[in-house]
Short mmCIF file of C-alpha atoms in Angstrom, two decimals:
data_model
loop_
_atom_site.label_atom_id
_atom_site.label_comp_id
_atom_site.label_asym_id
_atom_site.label_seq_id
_atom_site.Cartn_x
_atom_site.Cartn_y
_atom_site.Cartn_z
CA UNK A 1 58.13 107.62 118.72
CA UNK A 2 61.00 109.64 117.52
CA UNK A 3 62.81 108.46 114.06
CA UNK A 4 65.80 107.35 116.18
CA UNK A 5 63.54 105.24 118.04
CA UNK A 6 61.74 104.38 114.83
CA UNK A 7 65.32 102.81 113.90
CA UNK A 8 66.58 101.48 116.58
CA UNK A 9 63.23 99.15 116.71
CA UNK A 10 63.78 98.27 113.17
CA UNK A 11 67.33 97.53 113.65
CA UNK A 12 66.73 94.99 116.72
CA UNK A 13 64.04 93.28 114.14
CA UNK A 14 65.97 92.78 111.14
CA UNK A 15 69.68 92.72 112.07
CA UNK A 16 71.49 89.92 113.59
CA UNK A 17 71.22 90.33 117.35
CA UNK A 18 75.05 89.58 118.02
CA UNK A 19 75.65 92.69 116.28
CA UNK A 20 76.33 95.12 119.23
CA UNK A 21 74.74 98.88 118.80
CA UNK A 22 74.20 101.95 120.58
CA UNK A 23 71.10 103.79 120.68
CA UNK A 24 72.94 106.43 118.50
CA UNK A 25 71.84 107.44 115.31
CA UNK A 26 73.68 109.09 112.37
CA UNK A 27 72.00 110.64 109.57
CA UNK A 28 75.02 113.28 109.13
CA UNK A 29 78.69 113.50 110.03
CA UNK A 30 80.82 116.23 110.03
CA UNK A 31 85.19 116.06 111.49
CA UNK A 32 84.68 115.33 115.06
CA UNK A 33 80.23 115.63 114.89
CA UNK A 34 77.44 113.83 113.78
CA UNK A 35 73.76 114.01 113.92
CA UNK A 36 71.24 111.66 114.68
CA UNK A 37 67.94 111.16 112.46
CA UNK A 38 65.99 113.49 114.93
CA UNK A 39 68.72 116.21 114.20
CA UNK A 40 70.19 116.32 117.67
CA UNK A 41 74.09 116.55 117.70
CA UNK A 42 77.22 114.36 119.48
CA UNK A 43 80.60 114.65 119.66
CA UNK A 44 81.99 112.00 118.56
CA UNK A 45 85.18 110.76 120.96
CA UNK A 46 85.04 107.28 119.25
CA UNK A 47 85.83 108.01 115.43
CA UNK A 48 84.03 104.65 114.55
CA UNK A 49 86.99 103.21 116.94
CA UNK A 50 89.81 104.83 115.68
CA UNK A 51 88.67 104.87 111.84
CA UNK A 52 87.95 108.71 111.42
CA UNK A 53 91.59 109.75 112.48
CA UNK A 54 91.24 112.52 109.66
CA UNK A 55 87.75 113.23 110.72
CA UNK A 56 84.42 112.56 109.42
CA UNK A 57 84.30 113.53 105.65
CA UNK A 58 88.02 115.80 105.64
CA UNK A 59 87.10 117.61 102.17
CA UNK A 60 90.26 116.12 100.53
CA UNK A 61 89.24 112.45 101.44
CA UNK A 62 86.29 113.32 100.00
CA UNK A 63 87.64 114.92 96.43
CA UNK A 64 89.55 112.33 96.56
CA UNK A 65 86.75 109.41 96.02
CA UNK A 66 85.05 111.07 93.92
CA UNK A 67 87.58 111.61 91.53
CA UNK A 68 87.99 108.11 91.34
CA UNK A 69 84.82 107.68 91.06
CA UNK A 70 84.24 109.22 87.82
CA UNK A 71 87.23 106.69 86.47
CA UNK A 72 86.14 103.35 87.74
CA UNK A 73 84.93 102.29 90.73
CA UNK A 74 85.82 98.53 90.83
CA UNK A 75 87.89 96.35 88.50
CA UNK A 76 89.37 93.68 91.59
CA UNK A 77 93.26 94.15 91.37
CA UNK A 78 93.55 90.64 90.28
CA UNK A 79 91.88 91.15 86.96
CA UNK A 80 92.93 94.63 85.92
CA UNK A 81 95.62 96.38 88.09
CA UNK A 82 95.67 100.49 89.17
CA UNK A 83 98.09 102.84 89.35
CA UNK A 84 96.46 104.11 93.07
CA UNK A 85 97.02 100.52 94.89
CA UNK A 86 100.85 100.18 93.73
CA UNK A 87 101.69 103.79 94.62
CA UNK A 88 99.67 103.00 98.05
CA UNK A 89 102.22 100.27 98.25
CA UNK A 90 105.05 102.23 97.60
CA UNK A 91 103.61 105.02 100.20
CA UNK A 92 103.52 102.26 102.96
CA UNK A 93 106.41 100.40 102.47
CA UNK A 94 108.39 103.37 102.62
CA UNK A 95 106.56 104.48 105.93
CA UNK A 96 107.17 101.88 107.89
CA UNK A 97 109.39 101.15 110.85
CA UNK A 98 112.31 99.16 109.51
CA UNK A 99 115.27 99.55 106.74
CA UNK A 100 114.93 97.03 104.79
CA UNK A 101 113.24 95.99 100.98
CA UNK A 102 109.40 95.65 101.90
CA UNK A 103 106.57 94.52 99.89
CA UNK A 104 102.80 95.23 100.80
CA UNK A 105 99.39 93.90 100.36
CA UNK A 106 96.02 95.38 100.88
CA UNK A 107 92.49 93.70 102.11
CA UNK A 108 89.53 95.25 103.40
CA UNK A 109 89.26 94.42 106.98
CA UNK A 110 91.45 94.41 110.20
CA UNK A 111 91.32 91.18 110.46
CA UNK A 112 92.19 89.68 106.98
CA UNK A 113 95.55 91.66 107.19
CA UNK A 114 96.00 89.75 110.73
CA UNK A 115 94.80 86.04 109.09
CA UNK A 116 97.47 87.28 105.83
CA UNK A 117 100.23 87.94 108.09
CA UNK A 118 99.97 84.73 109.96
CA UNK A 119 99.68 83.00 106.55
CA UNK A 120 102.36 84.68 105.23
CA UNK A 121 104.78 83.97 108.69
CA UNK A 122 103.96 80.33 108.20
CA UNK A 123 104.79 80.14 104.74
CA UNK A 124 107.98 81.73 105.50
CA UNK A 125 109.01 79.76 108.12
CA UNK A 126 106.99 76.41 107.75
CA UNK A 127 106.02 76.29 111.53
CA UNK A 128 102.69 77.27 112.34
CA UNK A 129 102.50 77.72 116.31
CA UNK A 130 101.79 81.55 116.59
CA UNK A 131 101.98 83.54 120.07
CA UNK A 132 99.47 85.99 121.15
CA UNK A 133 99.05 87.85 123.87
CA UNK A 134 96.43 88.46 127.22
CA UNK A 135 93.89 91.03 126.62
CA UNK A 136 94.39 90.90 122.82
CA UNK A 137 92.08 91.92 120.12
CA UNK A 138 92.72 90.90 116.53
CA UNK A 139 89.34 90.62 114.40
CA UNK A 140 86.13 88.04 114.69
CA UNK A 141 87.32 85.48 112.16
CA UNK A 142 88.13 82.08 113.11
CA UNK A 143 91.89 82.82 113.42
CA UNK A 144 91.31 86.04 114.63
CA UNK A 145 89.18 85.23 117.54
CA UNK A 146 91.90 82.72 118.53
CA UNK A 147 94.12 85.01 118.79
CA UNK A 148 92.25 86.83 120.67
CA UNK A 149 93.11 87.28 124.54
CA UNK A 150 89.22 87.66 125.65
CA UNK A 151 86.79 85.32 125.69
CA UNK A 152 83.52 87.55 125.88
CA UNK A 153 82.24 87.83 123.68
CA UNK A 154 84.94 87.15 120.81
CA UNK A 155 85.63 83.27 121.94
CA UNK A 156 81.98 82.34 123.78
CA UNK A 157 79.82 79.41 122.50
CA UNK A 158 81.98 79.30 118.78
CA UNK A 159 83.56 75.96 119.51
CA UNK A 160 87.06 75.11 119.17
CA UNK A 161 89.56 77.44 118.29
CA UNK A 162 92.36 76.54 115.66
CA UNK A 163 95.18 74.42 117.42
CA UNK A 164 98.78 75.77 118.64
CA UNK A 165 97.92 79.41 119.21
CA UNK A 166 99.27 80.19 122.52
CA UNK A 167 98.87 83.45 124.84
CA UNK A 168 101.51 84.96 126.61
CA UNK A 169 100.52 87.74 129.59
CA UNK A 170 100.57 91.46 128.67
CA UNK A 171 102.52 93.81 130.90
CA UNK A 172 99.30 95.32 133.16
CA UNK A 173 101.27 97.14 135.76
CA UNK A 174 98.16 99.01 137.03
CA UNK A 175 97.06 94.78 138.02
CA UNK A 176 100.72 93.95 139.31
CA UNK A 177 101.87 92.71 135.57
CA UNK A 178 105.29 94.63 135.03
CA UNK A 179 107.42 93.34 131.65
CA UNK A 180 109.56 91.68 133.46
CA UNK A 181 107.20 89.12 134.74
CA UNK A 182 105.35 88.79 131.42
CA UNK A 183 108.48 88.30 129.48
CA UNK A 184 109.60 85.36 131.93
CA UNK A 185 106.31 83.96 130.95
CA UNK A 186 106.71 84.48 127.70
CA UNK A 187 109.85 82.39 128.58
CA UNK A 188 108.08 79.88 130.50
CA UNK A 189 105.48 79.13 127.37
CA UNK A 190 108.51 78.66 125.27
CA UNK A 191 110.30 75.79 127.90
CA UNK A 192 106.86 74.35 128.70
CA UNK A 193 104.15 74.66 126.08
CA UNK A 194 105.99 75.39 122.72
CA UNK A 195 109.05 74.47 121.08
CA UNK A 196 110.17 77.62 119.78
CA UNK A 197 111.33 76.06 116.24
CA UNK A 198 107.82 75.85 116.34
CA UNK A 199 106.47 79.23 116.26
CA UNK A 200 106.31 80.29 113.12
CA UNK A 201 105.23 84.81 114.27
CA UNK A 202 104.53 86.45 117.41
CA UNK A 203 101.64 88.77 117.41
CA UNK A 204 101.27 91.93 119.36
CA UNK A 205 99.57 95.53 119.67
CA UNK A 206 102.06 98.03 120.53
CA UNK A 207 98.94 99.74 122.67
CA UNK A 208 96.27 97.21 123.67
CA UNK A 209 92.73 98.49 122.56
CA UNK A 210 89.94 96.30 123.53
CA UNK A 211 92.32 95.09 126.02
CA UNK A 212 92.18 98.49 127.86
CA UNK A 213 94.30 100.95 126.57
CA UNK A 214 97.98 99.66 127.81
CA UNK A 215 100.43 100.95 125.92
CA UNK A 216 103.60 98.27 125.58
CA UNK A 217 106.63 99.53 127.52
CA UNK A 218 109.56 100.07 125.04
CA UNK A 219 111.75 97.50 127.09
CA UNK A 220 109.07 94.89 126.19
CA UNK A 221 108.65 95.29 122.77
CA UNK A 222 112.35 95.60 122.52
CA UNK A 223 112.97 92.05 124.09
CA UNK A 224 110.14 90.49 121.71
CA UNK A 225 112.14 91.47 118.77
CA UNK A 226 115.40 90.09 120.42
CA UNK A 227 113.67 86.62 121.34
CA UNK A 228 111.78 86.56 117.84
CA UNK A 229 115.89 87.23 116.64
CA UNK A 230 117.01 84.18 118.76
CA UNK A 231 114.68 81.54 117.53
CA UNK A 232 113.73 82.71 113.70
CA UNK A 233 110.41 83.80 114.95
CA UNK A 234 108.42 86.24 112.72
CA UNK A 235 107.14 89.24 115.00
CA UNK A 236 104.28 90.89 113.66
CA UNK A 237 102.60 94.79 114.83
CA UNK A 238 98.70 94.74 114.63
CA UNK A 239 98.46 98.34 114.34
CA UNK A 240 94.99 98.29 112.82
CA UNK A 241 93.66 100.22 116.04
CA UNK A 242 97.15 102.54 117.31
CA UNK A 243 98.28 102.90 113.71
CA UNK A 244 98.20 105.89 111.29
CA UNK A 245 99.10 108.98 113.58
CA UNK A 246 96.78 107.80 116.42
CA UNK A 247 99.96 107.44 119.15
CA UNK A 248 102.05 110.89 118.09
CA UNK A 249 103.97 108.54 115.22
CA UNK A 250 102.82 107.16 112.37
CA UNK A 251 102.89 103.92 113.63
CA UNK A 252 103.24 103.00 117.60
CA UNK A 253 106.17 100.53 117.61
CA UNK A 254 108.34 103.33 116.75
CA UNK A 255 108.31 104.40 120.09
CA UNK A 256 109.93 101.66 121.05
CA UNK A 257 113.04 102.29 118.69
CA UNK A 258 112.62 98.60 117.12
CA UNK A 259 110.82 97.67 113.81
CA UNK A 260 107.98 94.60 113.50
CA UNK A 261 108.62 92.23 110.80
CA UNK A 262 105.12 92.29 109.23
CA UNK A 263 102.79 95.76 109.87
CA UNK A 264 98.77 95.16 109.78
CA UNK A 265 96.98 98.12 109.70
CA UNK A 266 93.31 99.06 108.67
CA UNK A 267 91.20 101.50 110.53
CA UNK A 268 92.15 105.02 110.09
CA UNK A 269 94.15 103.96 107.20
CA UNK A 270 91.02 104.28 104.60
CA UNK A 271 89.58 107.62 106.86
CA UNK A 272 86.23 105.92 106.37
CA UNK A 273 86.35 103.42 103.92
CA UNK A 274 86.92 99.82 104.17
CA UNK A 275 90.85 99.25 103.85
CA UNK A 276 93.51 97.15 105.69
CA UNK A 277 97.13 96.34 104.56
CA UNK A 278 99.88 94.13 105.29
CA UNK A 279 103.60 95.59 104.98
CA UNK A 280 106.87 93.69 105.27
CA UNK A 281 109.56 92.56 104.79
CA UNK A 282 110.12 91.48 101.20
CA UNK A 283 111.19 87.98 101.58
CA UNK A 284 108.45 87.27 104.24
CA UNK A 285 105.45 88.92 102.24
CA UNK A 286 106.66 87.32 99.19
CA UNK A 287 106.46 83.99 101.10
CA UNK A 288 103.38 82.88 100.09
CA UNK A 289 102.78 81.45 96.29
CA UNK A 290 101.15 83.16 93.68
CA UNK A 291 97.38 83.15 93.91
CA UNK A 292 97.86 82.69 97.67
CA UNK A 293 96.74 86.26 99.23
CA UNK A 294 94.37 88.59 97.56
CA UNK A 295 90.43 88.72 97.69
CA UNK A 296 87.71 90.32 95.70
CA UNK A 297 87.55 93.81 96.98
CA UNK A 298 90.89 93.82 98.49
CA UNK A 299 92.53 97.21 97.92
CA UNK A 300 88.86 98.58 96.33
CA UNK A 301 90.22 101.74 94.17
CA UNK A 302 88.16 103.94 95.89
CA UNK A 303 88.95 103.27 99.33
CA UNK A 304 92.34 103.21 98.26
CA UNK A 305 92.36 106.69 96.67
CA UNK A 306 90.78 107.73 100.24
CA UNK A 307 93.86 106.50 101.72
CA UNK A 308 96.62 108.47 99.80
CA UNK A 309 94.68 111.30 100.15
CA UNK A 310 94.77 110.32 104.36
CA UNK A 311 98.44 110.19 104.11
CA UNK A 312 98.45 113.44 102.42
CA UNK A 313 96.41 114.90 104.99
CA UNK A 314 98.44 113.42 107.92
CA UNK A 315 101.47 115.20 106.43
CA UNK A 316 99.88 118.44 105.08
CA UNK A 317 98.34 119.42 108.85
CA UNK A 318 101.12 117.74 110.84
CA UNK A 319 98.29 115.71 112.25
CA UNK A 320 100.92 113.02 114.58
CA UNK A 321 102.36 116.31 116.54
CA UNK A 322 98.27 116.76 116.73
CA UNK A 323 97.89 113.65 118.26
CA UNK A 324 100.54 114.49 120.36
CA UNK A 325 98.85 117.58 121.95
CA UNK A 326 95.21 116.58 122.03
CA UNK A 327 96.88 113.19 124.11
CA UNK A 328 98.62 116.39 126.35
CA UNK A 329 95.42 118.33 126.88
CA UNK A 330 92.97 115.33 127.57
CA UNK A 331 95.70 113.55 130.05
CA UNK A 332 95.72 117.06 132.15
CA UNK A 333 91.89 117.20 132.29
CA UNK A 334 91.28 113.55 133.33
CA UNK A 335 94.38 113.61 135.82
CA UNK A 336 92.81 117.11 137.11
CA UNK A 337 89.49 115.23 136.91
CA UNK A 338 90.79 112.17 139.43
CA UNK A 339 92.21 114.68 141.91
CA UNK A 340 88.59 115.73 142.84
CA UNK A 341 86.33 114.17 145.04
CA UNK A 342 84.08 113.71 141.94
CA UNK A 343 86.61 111.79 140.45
CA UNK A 344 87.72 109.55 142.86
CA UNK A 345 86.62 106.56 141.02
CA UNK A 346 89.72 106.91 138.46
CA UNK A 347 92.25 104.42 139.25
CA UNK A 348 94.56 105.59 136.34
CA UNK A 349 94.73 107.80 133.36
CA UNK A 350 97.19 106.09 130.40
CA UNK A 351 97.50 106.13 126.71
CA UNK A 352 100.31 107.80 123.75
CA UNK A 353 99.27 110.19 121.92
CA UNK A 354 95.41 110.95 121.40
CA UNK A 355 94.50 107.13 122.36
CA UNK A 356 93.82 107.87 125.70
CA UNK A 357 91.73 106.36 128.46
CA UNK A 358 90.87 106.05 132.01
CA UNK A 359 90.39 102.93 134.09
CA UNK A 360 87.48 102.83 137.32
CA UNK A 361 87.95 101.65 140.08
CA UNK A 362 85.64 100.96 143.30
CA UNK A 363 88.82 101.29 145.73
CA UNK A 364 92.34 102.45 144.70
CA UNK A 365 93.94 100.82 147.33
CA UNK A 366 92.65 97.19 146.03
CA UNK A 367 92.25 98.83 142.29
CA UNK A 368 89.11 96.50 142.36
CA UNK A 369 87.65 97.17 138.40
CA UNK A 370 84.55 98.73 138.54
CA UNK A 371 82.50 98.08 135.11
CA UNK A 372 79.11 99.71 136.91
CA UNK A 373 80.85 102.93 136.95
CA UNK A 374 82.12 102.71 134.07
CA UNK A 375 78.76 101.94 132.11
CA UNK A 376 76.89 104.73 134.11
CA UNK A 377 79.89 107.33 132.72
CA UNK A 378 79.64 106.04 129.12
CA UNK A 379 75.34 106.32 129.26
CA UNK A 380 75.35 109.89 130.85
CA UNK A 381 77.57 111.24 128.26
CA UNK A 382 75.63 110.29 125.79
CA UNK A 383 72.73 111.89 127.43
CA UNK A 384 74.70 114.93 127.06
CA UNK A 385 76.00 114.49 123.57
CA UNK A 386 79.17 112.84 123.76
CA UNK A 387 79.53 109.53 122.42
CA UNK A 388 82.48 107.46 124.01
CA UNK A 389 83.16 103.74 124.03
CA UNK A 390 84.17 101.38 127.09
CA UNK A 391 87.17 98.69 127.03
CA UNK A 392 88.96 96.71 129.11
CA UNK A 393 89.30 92.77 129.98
CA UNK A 394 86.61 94.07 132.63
CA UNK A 395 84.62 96.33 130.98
CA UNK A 396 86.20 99.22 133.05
CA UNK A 397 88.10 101.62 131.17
CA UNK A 398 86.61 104.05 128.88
CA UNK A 399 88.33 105.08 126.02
CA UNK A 400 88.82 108.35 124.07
CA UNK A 401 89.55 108.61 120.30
CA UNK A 402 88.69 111.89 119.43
CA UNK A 403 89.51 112.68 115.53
CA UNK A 404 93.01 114.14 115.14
CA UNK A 405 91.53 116.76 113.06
CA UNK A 406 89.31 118.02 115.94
CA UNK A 407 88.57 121.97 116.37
CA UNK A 408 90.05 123.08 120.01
CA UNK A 409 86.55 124.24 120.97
CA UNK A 410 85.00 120.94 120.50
CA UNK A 411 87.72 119.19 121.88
CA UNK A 412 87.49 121.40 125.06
CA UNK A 413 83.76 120.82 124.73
CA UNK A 414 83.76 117.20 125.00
CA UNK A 415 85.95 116.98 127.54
CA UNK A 416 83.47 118.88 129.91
CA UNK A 417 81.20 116.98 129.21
CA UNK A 418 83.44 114.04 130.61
CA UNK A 419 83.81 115.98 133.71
CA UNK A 420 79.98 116.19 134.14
CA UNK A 421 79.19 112.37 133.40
CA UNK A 422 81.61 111.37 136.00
CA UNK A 423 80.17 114.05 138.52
CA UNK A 424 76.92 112.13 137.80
CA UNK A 425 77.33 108.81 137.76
CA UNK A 426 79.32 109.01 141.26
CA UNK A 427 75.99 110.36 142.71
CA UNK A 428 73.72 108.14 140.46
CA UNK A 429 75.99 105.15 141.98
CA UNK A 430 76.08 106.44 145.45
CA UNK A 431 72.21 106.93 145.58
CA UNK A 432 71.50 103.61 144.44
#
């Protein structure tokens, strides 16, 4: 039995089964590679989803923690305040879409910045409905999971969700959903479900990602912000996944041209360490009374201290125009890739930026999802040393989120790799 083995075995014995894995190992990690505990190497085209944007250990992350640690490592912000959180604060405020006074907070997970924007939307506008959107992903807490537009396996067999959080479609046009018709649903919910001086926030990615990848159009997100206008609504960007140079921007709404209300954000925000944030406007983030947001390791000083040092980074080696051309390169290779025979299972490549993915299909024509494909892609590249990650409402989409930091080579690399697994698992498929 090899040591990976060895692991894996004690892993399904002592950790919580409902903890998904894969039969990857890291013992070592370096930008866009890691090593498993029997020493064999993957490129890594997840970035622990969209968490490594700088890379796996960038050398200034990494001077930067441990020059904090040598000062303190913990003091909780609460007790004994630090310079590194405010100027965070400052850093993000000024960052993000929208001129107007903003105010920030920081937590430790994706999903306590979504449950301490909601809180902070229903203090501000004492309504609590909230609207959420098909397909959605925002965290595994209570509130979070409710928000959530995908029942497995966020929602199944945990009881009732909290009351008036409604769901709204997601434009899908690949599945026949343009913005139009999801935006007259939108309308619908609001003349038959909800009174809208009820909703206290809107919620919305600006690119799904567990939902599969669909960027918002511009037109869509522009006509939230109008009807969030119209009725007092708070609208609130979970860019925890598309956030911090992922898309080509900083943040992914400002394609659209509009600005959010309320920014969460996490992931690649700490470039490794556990960090999330909330950023707003000031009279909404202040909303909330004193004592009212905050937890024990939010804003820990040395994830924070990672995280200036990722916004240095992001600036320093211009890593959103990055984005923009590893998005360029792997777009041409997986729409080269579905002209082939081989590839003929590839309904439709789609993504901004270096968040990227492709959707299977088992007929075009009908765009009938095809999850079996899909799975049989994702295991033979990891056969070959490429770890990706699958998606989608139907498990059908795999999705790409290579570091932005990436070396051409390996980039280049990985991607033929891609070009092999599909080659394979059409003729695994077919001979089955």
């Amino acid at each position: 039995m090899s040591r990976s083995e060895d692991l894996v075995r004690r892993k399904d014995r002592a950790v919580a089964r409902g903890v998904a894995t894969r039969a990857v190992t890291v013992s070592r990690a370096r930008n866009a590679e890691l090593w498993d505990e029997d020493g064999r190497r993957f490129i890594d085209f997840a970035a622990g989803i969209a968490v490594n944007n700088t890379g796996h250990r960038h050398p200034k992350v990494m001077a930067a923690v441990a020059k904090q640690a040598e000062a303190f490592t913990h003091s909780c912000f609460h007790v004994a305040p630090y310079e590194g959180y405010v100027r965070l604060a400052e850093r993000l405020n000024a960052a993000t879409p929208g001129d107007f006074p903003k105010k920030t907070m920081l937590a430790t997970t994706g999903a306590e910045a979504v449950e301490n924007a909601v809180k902070m939307a229903r203090a501000f506008t004492g309504r609590s409905g909230v609207i959420a959107f098909s397909g959605a992903f925002h965290g595994r807490t209570l509130m979070g999971m409710a928000l959530c537009g995908k029942v497995a396996p966020y929602k199944k067999g945990f009881g009732a969700m909290p009351p008036e959080i409604h769901h709204a479609p997601f434009p899908h046009e690949f599945h026949g959903v343009t913005s139009e018709a999801a935006l007259e649903e939108l309308r619908r919910l609001l003349r038959s479900s909800i009174d809208p001086d009820r909703v206290a926030a809107m919620i919305v990615e600006p690119v799904q990602g567990e939902g599969g990848f669909y960027p918002a159009p511009a037109a869509f997100l522009q006509e939230l912000r109008r009807i969030a206008d119209e009725h007092g609504m708070v609208l609130i960007a979970d860019e925890v996944q598309a956030g911090i140079g992922r898309t080509g921007r900083l943040f992914a709404f400002e394609h659209a041209g509009v600005a959010a209300d309320l920014v969460c954000m996490a992931k690649g925000l700490g470039g490794g360490f556990p960090l999330s944030a909330v950023t707003g406007r000031a009279e909404i983030v202040d909303a909330p009374g004193v004592g009212g947001l905050g937890g024990t390791y939010a804003g820990n000083p040395m994830s924070v201290a990672a995280a200036n040092a990722v916004l240095d980074v992001i600036a320093e080696e211009d890593l959103c125009a990055r984005a923009t051309g590893i998005g360029r390169t792997i777009r041409e290779r997986l729409t080269a890739l579905a002209a082939t025979p081989e590839g003929s299972g590839i309904g439709e490549v789609r993504g901004q930026g270096a968040m990227v993915a492709f959707e299977l299909v088992s007929d075009r024509t009908t765009r009938t999802p095809d999850a079996s494909l899909c799975s049989a892609i994702v295991a033979e590249a990891e056969a070959r040393g490429l770890i990706l990650l699958a998606c989608g409402v139907y498990g059908n989409v795999v999705r790409l989120l290579p570091p932005l930091t990436i070396e051409t080579e390996v980039l280049d690399e990985g991607l033929g790799v891609i070009e092999a697994a599909v080659a394979a698992a059409a003729r695994q498929l077919q001979a089955a």
